[in-house]
Structures are given as C-alpha cells and as structure tokens.
Coordinates of C-alpha atoms and ligand atoms in Angstrom, one line a residue:
X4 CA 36.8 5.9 106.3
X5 CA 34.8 5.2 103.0
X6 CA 33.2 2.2 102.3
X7 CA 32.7 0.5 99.1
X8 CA 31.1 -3.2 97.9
X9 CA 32.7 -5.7 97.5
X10 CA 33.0 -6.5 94.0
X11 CA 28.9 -7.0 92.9
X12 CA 28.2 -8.7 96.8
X13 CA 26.3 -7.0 99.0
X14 CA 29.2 -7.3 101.5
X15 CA 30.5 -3.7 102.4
X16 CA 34.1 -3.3 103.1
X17 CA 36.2 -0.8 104.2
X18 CA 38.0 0.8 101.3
X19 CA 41.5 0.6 103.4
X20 CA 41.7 -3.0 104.8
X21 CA 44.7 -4.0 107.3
X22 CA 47.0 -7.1 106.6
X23 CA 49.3 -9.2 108.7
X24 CA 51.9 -10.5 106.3
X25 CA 55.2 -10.5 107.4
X26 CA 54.0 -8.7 110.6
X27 CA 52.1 -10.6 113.2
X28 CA 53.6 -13.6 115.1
X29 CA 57.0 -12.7 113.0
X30 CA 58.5 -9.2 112.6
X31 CA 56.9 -7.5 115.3
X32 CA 56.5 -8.2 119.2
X33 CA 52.4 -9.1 120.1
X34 CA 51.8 -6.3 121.8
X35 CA 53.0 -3.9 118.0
X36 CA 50.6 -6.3 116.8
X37 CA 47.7 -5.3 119.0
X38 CA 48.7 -1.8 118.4
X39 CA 48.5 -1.5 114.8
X40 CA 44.9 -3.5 115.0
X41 CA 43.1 -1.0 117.7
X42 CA 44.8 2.1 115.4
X43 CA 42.7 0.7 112.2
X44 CA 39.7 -0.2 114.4
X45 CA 39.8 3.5 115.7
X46 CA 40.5 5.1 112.1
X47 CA 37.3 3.1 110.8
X48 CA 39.2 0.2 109.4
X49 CA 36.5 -2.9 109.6
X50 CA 38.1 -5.4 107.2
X51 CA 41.2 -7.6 108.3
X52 CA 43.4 -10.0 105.7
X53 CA 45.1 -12.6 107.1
X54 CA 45.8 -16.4 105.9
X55 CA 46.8 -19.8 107.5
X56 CA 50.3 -19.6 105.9
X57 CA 51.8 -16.4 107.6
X58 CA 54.1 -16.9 109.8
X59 CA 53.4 -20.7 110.3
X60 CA 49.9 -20.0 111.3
X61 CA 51.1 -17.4 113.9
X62 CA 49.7 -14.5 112.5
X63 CA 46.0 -15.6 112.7
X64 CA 46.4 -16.7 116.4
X65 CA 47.6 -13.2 116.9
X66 CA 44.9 -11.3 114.9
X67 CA 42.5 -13.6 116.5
X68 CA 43.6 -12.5 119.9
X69 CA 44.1 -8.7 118.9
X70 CA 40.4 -9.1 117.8
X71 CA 38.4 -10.3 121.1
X72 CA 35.9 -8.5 122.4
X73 CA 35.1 -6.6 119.1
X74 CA 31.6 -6.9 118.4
X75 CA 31.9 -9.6 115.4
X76 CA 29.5 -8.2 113.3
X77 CA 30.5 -5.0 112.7
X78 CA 34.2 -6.8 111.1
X79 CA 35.1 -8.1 107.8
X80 CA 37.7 -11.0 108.5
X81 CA 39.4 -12.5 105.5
X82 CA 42.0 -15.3 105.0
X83 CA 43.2 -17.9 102.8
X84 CA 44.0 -20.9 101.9
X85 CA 46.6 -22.8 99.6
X86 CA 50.6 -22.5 100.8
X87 CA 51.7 -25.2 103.2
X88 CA 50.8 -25.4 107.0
X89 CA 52.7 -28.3 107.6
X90 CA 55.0 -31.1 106.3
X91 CA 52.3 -33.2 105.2
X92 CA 51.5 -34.0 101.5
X93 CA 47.6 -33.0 101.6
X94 CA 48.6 -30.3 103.9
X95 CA 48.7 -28.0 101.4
X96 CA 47.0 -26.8 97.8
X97 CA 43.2 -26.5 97.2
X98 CA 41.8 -30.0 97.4
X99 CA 38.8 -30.9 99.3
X100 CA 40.8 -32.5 102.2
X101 CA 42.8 -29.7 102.9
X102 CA 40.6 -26.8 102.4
X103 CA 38.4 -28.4 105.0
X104 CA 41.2 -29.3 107.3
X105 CA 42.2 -25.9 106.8
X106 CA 39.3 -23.6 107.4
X107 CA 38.9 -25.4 110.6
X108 CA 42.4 -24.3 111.8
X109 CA 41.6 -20.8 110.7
X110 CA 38.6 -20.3 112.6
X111 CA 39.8 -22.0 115.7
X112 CA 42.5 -19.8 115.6
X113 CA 40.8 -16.7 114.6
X114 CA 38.2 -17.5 117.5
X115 CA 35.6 -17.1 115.7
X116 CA 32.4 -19.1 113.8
X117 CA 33.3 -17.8 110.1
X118 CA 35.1 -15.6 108.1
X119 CA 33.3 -13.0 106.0
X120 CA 35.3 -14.2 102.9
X121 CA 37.8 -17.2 101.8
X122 CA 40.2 -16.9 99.1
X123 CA 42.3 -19.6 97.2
X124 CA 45.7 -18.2 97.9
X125 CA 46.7 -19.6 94.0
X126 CA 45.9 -22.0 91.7
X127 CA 46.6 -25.3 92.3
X128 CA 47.0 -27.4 89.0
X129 CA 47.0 -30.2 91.3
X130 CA 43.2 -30.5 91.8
X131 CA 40.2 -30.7 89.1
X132 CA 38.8 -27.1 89.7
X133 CA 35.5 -28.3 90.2
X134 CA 37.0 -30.3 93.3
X135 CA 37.9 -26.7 94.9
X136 CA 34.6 -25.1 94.3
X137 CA 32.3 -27.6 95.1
X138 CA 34.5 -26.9 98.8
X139 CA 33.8 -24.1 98.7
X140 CA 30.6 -24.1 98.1
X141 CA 30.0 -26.6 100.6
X142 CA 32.0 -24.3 103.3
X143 CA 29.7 -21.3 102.1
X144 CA 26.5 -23.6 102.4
X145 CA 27.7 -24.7 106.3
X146 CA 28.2 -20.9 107.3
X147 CA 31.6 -21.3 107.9
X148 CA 32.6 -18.8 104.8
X149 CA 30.3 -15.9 104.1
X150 CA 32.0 -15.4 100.6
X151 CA 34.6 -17.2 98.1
X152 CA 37.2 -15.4 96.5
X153 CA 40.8 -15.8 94.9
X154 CA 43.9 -14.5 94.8
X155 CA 46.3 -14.2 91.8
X156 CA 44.4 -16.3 89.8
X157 CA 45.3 -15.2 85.7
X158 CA 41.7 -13.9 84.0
X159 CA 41.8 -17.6 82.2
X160 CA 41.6 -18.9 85.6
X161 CA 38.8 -16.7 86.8
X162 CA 36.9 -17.2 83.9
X163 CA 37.0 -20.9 84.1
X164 CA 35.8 -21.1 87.5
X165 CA 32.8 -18.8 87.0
X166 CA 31.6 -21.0 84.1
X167 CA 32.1 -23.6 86.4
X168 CA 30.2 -22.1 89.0
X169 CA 27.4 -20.9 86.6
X170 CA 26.7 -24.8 85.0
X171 CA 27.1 -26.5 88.5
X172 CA 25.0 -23.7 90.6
X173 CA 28.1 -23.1 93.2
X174 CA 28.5 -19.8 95.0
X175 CA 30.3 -17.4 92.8
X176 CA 33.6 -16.1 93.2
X177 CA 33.2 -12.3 94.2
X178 CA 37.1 -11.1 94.8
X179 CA 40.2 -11.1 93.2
X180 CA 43.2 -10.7 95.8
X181 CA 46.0 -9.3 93.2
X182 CA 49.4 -7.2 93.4
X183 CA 48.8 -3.8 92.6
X184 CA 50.2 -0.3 93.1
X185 CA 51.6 2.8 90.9
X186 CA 55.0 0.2 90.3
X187 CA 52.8 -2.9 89.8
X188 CA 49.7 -2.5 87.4
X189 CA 49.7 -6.3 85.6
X190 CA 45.9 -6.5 86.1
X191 CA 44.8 -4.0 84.3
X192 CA 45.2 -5.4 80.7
X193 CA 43.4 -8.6 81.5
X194 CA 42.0 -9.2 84.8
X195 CA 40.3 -5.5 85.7
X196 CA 38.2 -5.9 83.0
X197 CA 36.8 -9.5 83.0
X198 CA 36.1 -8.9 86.5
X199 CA 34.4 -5.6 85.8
X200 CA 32.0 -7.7 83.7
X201 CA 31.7 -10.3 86.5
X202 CA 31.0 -8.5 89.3
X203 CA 34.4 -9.4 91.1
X204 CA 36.4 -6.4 93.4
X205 CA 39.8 -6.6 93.7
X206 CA 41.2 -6.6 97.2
X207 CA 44.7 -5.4 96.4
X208 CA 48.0 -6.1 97.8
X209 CA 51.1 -3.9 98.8
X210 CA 49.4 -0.8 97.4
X211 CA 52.7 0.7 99.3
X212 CA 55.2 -1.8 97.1
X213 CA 55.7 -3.2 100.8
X214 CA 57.1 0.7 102.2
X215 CA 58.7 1.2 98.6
X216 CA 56.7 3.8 97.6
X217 CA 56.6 5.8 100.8
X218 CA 60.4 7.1 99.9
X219 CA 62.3 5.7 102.9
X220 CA 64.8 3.6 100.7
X221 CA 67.0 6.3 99.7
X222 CA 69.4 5.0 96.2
X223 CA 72.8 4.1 96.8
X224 CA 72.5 4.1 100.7
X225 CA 71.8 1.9 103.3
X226 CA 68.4 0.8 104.4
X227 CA 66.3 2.6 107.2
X228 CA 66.7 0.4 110.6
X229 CA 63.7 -1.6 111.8
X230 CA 62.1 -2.0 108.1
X231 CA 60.8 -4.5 106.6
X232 CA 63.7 -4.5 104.1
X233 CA 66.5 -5.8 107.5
X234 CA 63.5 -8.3 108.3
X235 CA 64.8 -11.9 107.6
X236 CA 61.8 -12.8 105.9
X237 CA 60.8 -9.4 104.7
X238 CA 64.0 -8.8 102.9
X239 CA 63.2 -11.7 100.6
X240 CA 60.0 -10.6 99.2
X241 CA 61.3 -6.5 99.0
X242 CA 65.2 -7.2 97.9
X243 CA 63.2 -7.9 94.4
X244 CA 63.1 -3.5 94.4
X245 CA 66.2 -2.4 95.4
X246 CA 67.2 -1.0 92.5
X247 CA 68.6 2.4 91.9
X248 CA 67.1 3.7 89.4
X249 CA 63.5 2.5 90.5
X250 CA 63.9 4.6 93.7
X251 CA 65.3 7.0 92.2
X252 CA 62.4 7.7 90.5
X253 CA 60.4 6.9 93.9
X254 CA 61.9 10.2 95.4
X255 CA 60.5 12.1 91.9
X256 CA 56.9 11.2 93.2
X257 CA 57.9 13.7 96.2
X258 CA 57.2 16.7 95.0
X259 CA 53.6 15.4 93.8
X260 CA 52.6 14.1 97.1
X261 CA 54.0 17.6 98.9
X262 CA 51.9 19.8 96.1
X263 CA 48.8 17.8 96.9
X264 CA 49.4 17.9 100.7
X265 CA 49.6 14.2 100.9
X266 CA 52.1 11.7 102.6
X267 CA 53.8 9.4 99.6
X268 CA 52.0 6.7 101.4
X269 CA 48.9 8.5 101.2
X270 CA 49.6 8.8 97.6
X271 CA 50.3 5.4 96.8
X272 CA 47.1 4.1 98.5
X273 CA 44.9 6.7 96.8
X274 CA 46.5 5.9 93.2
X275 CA 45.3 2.1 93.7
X276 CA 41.2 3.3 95.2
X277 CA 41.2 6.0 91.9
X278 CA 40.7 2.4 90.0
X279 CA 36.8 1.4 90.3
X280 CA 37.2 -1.8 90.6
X281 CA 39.8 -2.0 93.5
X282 CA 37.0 -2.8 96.5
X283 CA 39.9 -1.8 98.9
X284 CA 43.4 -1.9 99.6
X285 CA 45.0 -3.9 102.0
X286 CA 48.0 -1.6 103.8
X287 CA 50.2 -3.4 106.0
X288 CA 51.9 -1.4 109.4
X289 CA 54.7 -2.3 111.6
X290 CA 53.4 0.6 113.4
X291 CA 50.5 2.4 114.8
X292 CA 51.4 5.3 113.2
X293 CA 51.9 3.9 109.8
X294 CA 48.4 2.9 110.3
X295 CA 47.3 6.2 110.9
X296 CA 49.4 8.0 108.3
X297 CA 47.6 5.4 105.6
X298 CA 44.3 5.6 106.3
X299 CA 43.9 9.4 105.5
X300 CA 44.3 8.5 101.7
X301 CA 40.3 7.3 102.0
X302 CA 38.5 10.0 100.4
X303 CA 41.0 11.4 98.2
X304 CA 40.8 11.6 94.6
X305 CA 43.6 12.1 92.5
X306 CA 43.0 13.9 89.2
X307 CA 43.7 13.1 85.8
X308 CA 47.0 15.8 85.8
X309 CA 48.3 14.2 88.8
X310 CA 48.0 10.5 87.3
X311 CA 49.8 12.1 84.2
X312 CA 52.7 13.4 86.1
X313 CA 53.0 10.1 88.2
X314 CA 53.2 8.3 84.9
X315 CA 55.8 10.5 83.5
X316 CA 58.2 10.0 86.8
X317 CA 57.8 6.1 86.7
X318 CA 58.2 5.8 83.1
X319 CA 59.2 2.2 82.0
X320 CA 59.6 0.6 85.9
X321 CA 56.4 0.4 86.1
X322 CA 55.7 -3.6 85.2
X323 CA 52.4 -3.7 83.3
X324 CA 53.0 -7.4 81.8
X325 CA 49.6 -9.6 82.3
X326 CA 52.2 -12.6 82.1
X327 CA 53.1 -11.8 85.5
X328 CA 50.2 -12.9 86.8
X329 CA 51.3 -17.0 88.0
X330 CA 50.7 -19.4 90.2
X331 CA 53.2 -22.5 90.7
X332 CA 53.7 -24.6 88.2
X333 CA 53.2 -27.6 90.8
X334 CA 52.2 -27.8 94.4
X335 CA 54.9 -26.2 96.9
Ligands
NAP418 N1 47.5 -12.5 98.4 C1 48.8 -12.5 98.5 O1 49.5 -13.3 97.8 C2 49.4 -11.4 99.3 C3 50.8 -11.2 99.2 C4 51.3 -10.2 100.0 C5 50.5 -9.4 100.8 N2 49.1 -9.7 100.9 C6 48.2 -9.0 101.8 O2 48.4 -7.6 101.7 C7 48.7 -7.0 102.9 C8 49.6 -5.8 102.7 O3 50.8 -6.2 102.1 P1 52.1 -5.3 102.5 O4 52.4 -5.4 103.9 O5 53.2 -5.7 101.5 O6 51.6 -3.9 102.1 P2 52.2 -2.4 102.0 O7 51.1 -1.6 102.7 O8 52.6 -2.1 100.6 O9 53.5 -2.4 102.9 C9 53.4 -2.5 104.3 C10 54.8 -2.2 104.9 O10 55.3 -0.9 104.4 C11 55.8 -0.2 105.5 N3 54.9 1.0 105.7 C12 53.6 1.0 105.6 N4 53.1 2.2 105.8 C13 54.2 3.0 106.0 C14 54.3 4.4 106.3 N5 53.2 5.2 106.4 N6 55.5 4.9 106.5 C15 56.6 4.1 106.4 N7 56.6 2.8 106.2 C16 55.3 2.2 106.0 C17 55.8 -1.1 106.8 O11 57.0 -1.9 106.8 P3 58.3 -1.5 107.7 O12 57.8 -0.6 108.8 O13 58.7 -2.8 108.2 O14 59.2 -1.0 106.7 C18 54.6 -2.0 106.4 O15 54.6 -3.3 107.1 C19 49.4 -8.2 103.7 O16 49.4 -8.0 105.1 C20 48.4 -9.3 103.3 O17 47.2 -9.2 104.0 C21 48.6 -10.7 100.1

C-alpha cells in the first residue's frame, strides 16, 4: 500500500481507503463486515469512511465493533455529518445543534475519542456558513475532530468557506469528498483545480461506479446474484447505470485491463490515483476478496496511451458536467 497526504495536511492516508455505504449494518451479515475490514487492515489499508447516516447509524456501530482492539493510532477514521438520523427537525443539516449532537453519536458509536477527519456530507442552505465552521472549529479545538473536510460541496462553496475560514481564523477545510471515476469526472473543470491551489485532497467516491466498472453487468442480461444492483437500497443508487450502451462500452475497457495485466477493478481504481490531487480512493467490498482484488491497483501507473485508449472506449458516457455537482435545494 502507498501512502499519500492528505490534501496540504500533514495527515498521511492510505491511498486506497475502505467505505461502508450500503454495506455494513444493511447488505451484508456482521460477520462479511468484519471480514472485509481485517482484509484491508492486512493489505495495508489504514483509512476507514463511514458516516452517521448509513444504514440508520448501523454501519458505524459495526465499523466501530469490526475496529476494536486495533491500535488507534496507527488508523485514519473518517465520517460525516449532514443526512437525517432521526425524525426530528434539528436532527439533521449542518447547524451548530446537530453537528454537536451528532459527532457525539459518531464517536460513541465508533468507540472511540475522535475521528481523524469530519466532513459536511453537503451543503446545507439552511445554516449561515459561518454557523457550520465555527462548529467545526470548535469540535477541532476540543479534540474530538483531527481535521474538517466536505463532501460535494461545488468550488463556489469551497471557496466561500475558505475565505470564511481565512478572515475568522477557523481550522481550514483540507478534503473534498466528491464522485469520481473514468464514468464520472465532473470535478475536474472546477473543483480539481481550486483545490489544487488550496491545499484540499479529494477523497473520492465509487472509483468502481459502485461494481460498474469491474464488467459484471453484462448489456441486455440479467444482473449477477448477490450484487449490489438486487440490494433493495443498493439498486436505487446503481439502477441510475444500467444502460446498454454505457456497459457496453464497459466490456471495451477489457481488453485494456487484460493487456496491462490488471483486473477492471484494478483499472478503475488506478485511473482515479493517476489524478494528483485524488489523496485516495475510497473502494467499497461486499467481500473480502473484492478487497483484496482492489487494493493491488496502489502502485500502478497508467500511462498516457492507456488513458487515451480508455477515453476513446467511453466516448461521450462519460459525464464531465461541473453542474453536477449539488447539494439539496432545502434540508431533507
Ligand atoms: N460522500 C458521499 O456522498 C458518498 C457517496 C457514496 C459513497 N461514499 C463513500 O465511498 C465508499 C465507496 O463507495 P462505493 O461502495 O459505491 O464504491 P465502489 O468501490 O465503486 O463500489 C463498491 C461495490 O462494488 C462491488 N465491487 C467492488 N469491488 C469489486 C470487485 N473487485 N469485483 C466485483 N465487484 C466489486 C461491490 O458490490 P457488490 O458485491 O454488492 O456488487 C462493492 O460493494 C462508500 O463506502 C462511502 O464510504 C460517499
């Protein structure tokens, strides 16, 4: 496993991070759980995303418990905060009330003292933005949060809260948590480079388009038992790239992936690290072996002639609009 910064923090990260979206406490039994955890602890994995939203809360209990008697120190334990956790009006968005409600339920169920980094799941146009990061600042100042990021915040957004930040002497934001992969590249106009200036890494999600890009979903036929795509939650976020002719094109990438030696998975995670400012990708595994299948794209560089003929198999799916970058339009 490499390691890179993140963003311009002195906070090393492992370039390959794990996630439990859709997974833990939902999709797969506890003891799956536990397995896919110990496989990225023994491949080298040290950084774990996780937020109070998935699966109800769930998945944090889980990772927490997957997590005991890990020396604490030598992990990197992200989550997140901004998507309901309960029915209650201030239980939800980034205002001071719930982001200190929150983080309390986070660590207590993570079992531990304080993540290594805290990210504003979205924007909330619900709360003066100076309300949010003065939280924030005040978690980072109490220990509780090593670091303050975001995720899927537009570069408007980013760059408001830095001046923010700057005139008010808060701790800075150091991550941006975006979607990205070979399908999905709508931060590169925008975004990559205002955070290139700043000193922000991007921590990206679904470098695998959510198993997409690994080949398994086969046009015009069914879909493989047991993933995510037959998941009554999963299916809802993946349905979105079920198209024909977009996995079509997926099987093209085969031949790429088989002249470098690599696994399509391999591929897709080693297209998002070629980008310098992607601190590291966060792969998610209903399996063990997915796990260790992933993690061997740390280390490899694609070249120039294989980003070229990736390009020329995707063509125009591949979703490059900045626009695409939102956050609700009012609290959820
Ligand atoms: N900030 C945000 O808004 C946001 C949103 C989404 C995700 N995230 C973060 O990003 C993490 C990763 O997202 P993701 O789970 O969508 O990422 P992903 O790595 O693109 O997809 C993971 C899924 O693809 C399948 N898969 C992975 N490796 C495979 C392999 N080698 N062979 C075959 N199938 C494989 C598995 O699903 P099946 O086995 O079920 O098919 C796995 O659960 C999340 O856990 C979360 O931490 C953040």
């Amino acid at each position: 496993m490499e390691f890179r910064h993140l963003g311009r923090s002195g906070l090393m990260v492992s370039e390959i991070s794990y996630g439990n979206w859709i997974t833990h406490g939902s999709q797969v039994e506890e003891d799956a759980a536990r397995a896919c955890v110990h496989a990225a602890l023994d491949e080298g994995i040290t950084t774990f995303d996780t937020a109070d939203v998935y699966a109800g809360t769930r998945a944090e209990e889980v990772l927490g418990r997957a997590l005991q008697g890990v020396r604490r120190e030598s992990l990197e334990i992200f989550t997140k905060v901004y998507w309901p956790t309960g029915s209650g009006r201030n239980d939800r968005g980034l205002s001071r009330k719930h982001i200190m409600e929150s983080i309390n339920g986070s660590l207590r169920r993570l079992q531990t003292d304080y993540v290594d980094l805290y990210q504003a799941h979205r924007f909330d146009v619900e709360t003066p933005l100076e309300e949010t990061l003065r939280a924030f600042d005040d978690l980072v100042r109490q220990g509780k949060v090593l670091y303050v990021g975001v995720s899927e915040w537009t570069a408007a957004q980013i760059e408001r809260a830095l001046k923010i930040a700057d005139e008010m002497g808060f701790d800075r934001l150091v991550s941006n948590q975006p979607q990205y992969s070979m399908l999905w590249r709508v931060i590169e106009a925008e975004i990559v480079p205002l955070c290139e200036k700043e000193g922000l890494g991007q921590i990206v999600w679904s470098p695998i388009a959510q198993g997409v890009l690994t080949g398994k979903y086969l046009p015009g036929q069914p879909v493989p038992a047991g993933s995510r795509a037959t998941d009554p939650t999963g299916s809802g976020f993946i349905n979105r790239m079920m198209d024909d002719e977009l996995l079509r094109r997926v099987q093209e990438l085969k031949p790429i992936a088989a002249d470098l030696g690599l696994t399509m998975a391999q591929l897709a995670v080693a297209w998002v690290l070629r980008n310098p400012n992607v601190s590291s990708a966060i792969v998610g595994a209903s399996r063990p072996e997915q796990v260790r299948d992933n993690v061997k794209a740390s280390g490899v560089r694609l070249d120039d002639e294989t980003m070229r003929r990736i390009d020329d198999v995707l063509g125009d799916v591949v979703e490059r609009d900045p626009a695409k970058t939102v956050s609700p339009g009012k609290r959820p």
